[in-house]
Coordinates of C-alpha atoms and ligand atoms in Angstrom, one line a residue:
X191 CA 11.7 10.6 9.6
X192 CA 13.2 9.9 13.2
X193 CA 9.8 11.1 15.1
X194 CA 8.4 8.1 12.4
X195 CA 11.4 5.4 13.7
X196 CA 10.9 6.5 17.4
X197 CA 7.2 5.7 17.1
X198 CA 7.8 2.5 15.6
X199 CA 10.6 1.6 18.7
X200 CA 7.9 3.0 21.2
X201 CA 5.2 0.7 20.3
X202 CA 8.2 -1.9 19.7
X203 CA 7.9 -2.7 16.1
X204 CA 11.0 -4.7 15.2
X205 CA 11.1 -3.0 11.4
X206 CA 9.6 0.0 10.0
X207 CA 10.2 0.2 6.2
X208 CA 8.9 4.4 4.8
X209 CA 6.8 3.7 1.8
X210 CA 6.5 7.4 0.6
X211 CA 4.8 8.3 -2.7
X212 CA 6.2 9.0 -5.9
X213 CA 3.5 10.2 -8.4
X214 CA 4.3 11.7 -11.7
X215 CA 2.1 14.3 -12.6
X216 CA 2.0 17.6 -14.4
X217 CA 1.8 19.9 -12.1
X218 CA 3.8 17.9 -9.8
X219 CA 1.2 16.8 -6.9
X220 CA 2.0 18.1 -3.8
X221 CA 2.0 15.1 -1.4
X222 CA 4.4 13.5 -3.4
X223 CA 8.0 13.4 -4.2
X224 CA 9.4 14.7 -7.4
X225 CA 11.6 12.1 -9.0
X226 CA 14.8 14.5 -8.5
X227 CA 14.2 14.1 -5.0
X228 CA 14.3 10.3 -4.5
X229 CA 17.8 10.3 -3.8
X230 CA 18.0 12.6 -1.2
X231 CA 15.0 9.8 0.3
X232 CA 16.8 6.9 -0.1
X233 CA 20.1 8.6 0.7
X234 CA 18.5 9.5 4.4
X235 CA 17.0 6.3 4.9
X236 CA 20.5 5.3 4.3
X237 CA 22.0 6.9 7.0
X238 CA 19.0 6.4 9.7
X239 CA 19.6 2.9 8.8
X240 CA 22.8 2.8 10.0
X241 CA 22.4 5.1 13.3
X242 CA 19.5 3.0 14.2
X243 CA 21.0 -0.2 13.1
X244 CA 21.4 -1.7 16.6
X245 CA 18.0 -0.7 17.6
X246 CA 15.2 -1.1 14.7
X247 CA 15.8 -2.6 11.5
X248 CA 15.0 0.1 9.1
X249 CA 13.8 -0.5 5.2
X250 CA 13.7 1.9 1.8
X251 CA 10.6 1.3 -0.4
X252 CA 8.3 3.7 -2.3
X253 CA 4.5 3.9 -3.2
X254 CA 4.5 4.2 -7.0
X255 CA 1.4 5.6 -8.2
X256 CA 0.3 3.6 -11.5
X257 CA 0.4 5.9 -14.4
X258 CA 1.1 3.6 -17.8
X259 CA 2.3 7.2 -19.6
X260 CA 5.1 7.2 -17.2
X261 CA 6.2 3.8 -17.4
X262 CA 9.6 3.9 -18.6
X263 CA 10.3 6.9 -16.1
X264 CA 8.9 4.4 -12.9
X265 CA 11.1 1.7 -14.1
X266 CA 14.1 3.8 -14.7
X267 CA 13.9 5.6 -10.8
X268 CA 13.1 2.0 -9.5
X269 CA 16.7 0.1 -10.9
X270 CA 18.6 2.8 -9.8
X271 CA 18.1 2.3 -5.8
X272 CA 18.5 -0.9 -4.1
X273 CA 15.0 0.0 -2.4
X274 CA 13.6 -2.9 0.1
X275 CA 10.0 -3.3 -2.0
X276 CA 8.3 -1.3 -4.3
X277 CA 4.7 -0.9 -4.1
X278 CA 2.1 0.4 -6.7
X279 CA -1.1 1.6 -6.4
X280 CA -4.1 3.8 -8.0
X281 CA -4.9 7.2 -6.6
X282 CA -6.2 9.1 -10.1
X283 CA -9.0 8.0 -12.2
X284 CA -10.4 9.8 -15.4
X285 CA -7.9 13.0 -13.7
X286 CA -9.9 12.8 -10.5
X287 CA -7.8 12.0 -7.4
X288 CA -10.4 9.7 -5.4
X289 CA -8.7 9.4 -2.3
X290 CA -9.0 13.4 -1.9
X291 CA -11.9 14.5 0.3
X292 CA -12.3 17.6 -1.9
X293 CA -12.7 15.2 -4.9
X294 CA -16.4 15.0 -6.8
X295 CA -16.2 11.0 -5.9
X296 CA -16.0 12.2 -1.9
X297 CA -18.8 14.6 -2.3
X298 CA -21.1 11.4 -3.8
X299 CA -20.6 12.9 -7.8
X300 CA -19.6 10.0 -10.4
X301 CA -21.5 6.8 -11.2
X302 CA -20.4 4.7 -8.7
X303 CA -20.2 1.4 -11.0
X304 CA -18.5 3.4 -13.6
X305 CA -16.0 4.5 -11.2
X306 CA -15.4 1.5 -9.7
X307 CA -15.6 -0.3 -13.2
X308 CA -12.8 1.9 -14.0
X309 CA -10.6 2.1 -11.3
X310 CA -10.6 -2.4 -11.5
X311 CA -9.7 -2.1 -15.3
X312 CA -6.8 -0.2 -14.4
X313 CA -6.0 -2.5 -11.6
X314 CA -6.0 -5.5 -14.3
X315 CA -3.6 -2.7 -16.5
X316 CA -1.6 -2.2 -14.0
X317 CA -0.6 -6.1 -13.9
X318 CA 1.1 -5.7 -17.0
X319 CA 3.7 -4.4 -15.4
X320 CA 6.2 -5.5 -13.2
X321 CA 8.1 -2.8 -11.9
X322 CA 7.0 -3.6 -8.1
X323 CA 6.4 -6.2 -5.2
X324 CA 3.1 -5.7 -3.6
X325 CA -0.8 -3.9 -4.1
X326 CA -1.3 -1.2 -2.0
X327 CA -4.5 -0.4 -0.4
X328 CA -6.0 -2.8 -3.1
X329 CA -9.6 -1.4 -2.5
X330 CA -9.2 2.1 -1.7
X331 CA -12.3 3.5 -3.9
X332 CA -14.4 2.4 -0.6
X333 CA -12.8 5.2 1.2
X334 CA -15.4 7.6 1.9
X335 CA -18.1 4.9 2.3
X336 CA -18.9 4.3 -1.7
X337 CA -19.8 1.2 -2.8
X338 CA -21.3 -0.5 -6.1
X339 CA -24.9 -1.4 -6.8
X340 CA -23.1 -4.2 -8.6
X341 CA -20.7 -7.0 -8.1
X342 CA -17.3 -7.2 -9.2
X343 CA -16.7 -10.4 -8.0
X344 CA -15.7 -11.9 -10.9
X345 CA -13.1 -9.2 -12.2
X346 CA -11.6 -9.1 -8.7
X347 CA -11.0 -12.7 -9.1
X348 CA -9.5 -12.7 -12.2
X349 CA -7.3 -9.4 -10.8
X350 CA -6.4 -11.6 -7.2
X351 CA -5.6 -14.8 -9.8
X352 CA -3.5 -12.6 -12.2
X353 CA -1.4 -11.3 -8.8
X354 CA -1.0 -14.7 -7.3
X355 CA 0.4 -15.6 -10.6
X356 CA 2.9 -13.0 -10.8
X357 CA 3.7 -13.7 -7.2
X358 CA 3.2 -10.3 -5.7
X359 CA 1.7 -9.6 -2.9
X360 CA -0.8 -7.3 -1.0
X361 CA -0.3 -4.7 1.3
X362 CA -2.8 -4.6 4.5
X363 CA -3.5 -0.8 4.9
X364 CA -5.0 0.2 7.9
X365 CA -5.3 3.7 7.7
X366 CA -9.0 3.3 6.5
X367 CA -10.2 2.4 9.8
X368 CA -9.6 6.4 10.2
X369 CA -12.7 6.7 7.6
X370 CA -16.0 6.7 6.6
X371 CA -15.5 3.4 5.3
X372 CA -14.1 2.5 8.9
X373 CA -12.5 -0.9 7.8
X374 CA -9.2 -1.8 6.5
X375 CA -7.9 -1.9 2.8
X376 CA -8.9 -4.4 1.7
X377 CA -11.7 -5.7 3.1
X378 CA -12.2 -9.3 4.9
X379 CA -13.8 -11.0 2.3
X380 CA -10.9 -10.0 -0.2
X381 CA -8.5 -11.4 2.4
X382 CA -10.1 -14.6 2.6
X383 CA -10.4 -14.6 -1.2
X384 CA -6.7 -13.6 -0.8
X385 CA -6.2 -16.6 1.9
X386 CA -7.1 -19.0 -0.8
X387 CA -5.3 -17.8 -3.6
X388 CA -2.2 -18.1 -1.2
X389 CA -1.4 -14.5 -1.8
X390 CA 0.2 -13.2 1.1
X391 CA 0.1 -10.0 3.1
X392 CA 2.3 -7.0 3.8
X393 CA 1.3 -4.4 7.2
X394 CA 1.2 -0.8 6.4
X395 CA -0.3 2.2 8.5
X396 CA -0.5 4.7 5.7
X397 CA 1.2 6.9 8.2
X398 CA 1.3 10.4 7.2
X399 CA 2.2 11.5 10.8
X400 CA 4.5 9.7 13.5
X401 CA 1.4 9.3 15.9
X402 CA 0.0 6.7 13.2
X403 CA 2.9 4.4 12.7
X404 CA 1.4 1.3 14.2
X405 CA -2.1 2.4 13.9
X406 CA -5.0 0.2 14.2
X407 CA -2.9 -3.2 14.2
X408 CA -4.4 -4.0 16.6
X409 CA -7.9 -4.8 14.8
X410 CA -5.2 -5.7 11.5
X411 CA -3.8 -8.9 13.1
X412 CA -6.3 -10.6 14.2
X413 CA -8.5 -10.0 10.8
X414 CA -5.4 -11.6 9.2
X415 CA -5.5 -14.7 11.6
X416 CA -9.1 -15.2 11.6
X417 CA -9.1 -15.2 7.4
X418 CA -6.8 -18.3 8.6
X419 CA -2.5 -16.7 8.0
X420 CA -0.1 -17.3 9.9
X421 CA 2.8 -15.2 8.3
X422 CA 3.1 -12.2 7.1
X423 CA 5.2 -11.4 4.4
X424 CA 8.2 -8.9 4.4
X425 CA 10.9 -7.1 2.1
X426 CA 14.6 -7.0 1.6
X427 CA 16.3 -5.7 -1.4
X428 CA 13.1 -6.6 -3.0
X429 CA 13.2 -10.7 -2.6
X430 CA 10.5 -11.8 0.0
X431 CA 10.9 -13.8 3.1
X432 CA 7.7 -15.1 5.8
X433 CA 7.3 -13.6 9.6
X434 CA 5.3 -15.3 11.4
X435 CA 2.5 -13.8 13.3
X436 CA 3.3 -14.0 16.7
X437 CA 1.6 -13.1 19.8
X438 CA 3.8 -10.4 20.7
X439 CA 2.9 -8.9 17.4
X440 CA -0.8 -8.6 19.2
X441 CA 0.7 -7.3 22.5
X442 CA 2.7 -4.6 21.0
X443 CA 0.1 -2.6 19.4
X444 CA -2.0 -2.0 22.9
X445 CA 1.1 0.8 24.2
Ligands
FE2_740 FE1 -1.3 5.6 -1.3

């Protein structure tokens, strides 16, 4: 977790918040946390909180993977940390984990509408709940380069309207630049969809190394400014406040 805060102080970020995943699955999925072991997580980013407090303001939040079986579990782990934000997103559908590249949806198997008719129903599910702050990687199905014969236009609206209305907001993911799909979560037009919604947007690298804390905001920033924001939205002890985007922001991510 240091080699991720020294990155972030390199490229002179002036807050890094760690968004690891919790999923709850049987067998427990191996790029996540169990829930036993969120304490010791937030208990670290406790103390690096502290040593680094005069150097890089440092946040607690976690990546909730959506599962409605596990519901009360999610909310139960989430009230007993004072974590920064909580985000939630969708990484399994029908059992299949989509962002996987040894997944049948990144070897081109699955109906692509049916999939993505799927994965935007439990989207629309997962607005039901309110356990958590922001969307993560809203439109991750596009990973390896997939996308629908059809439009989805008008369930995305419907999905973006329902998540204005419960004020959340969206994370920015940039780590698909690093994909087939080569662009970031979401996409521009969702942004500017987003843009007039007045939903606003969180920054996230997806980093699951040091070397990519920061990645790619370099291409993020300016997509935000050009879909017409200004600020960005950030977390503490889950109540939101505006940064604006400033021109330093763009500076920064050239080191
Ligand atoms: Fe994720």
């Amino acid at each position: 977790m240091e080699a991720y805060i020294q990155k972030a102080v390199d490229i002179g970020l002036k807050e890094i918040c760690f968004l690891d995943h919790l999923i709850i699955s049987e067998p427990a999925n191996r790029l996540s946390m169990t829930p036993g072991e969120v304490s010791f997580y937030f208990q670290a980013i406790q103390l690096l909180k502290h040593k680094y407090r005069s150097v890089v303001d440092i946040k607690a939040g976690l990546e909730v993977d959506f599962n409605p079986e596990h519901a009360d579990l999610i909310v139960d782990i989430v009230s007993r940390y004072s974590f920064d934000v909580i985000g939630s997103s969708l990484h399994f559908l029908d059992g299949m984990n989509v962002v996987s590249h040894g997944s049948k949806w990144s070897q081109g198997e699955n109906d692509t509408d049916y999939i993505y008719g799927l994965y935007l129903e439990k989207l629309d599910n997962m607005l039901d709940y309110n356990y958590y702050d922001i969307i993560c990687h809203f439109d991750l199905l596009k990973k390896f380069g997939r996308r629908p014969l059809k439009t989805f236009d008008k369930e995305i609206d419907e999905i973006l309207s329902k998540t204005k209305k419960k004020n959340l907001s969206l994370e920015l993911n940039t780590s698909g630049y690093n994909h087939p799909v080569n662009e970031a979560y979401p996409s521009r037009e969702i942004i500017e969809k987003c843009f007039e919604k007045g939903i606003f947007f969180t920054l996230g690298s997806d980093a699951h190394k040091p070397e990519s804390v920061g990645q790619h905001y370099d291409k993020a920033l300016p997509l935000l400014i050009s879909a017409g924001y200004s600020h960005m939205v950030t977390f503490e002890k889950r109540c939101p406040s505006m940064i604006p985007i400033a021109s330093h922001h763009l500076k920064a991510k050239k080191v």
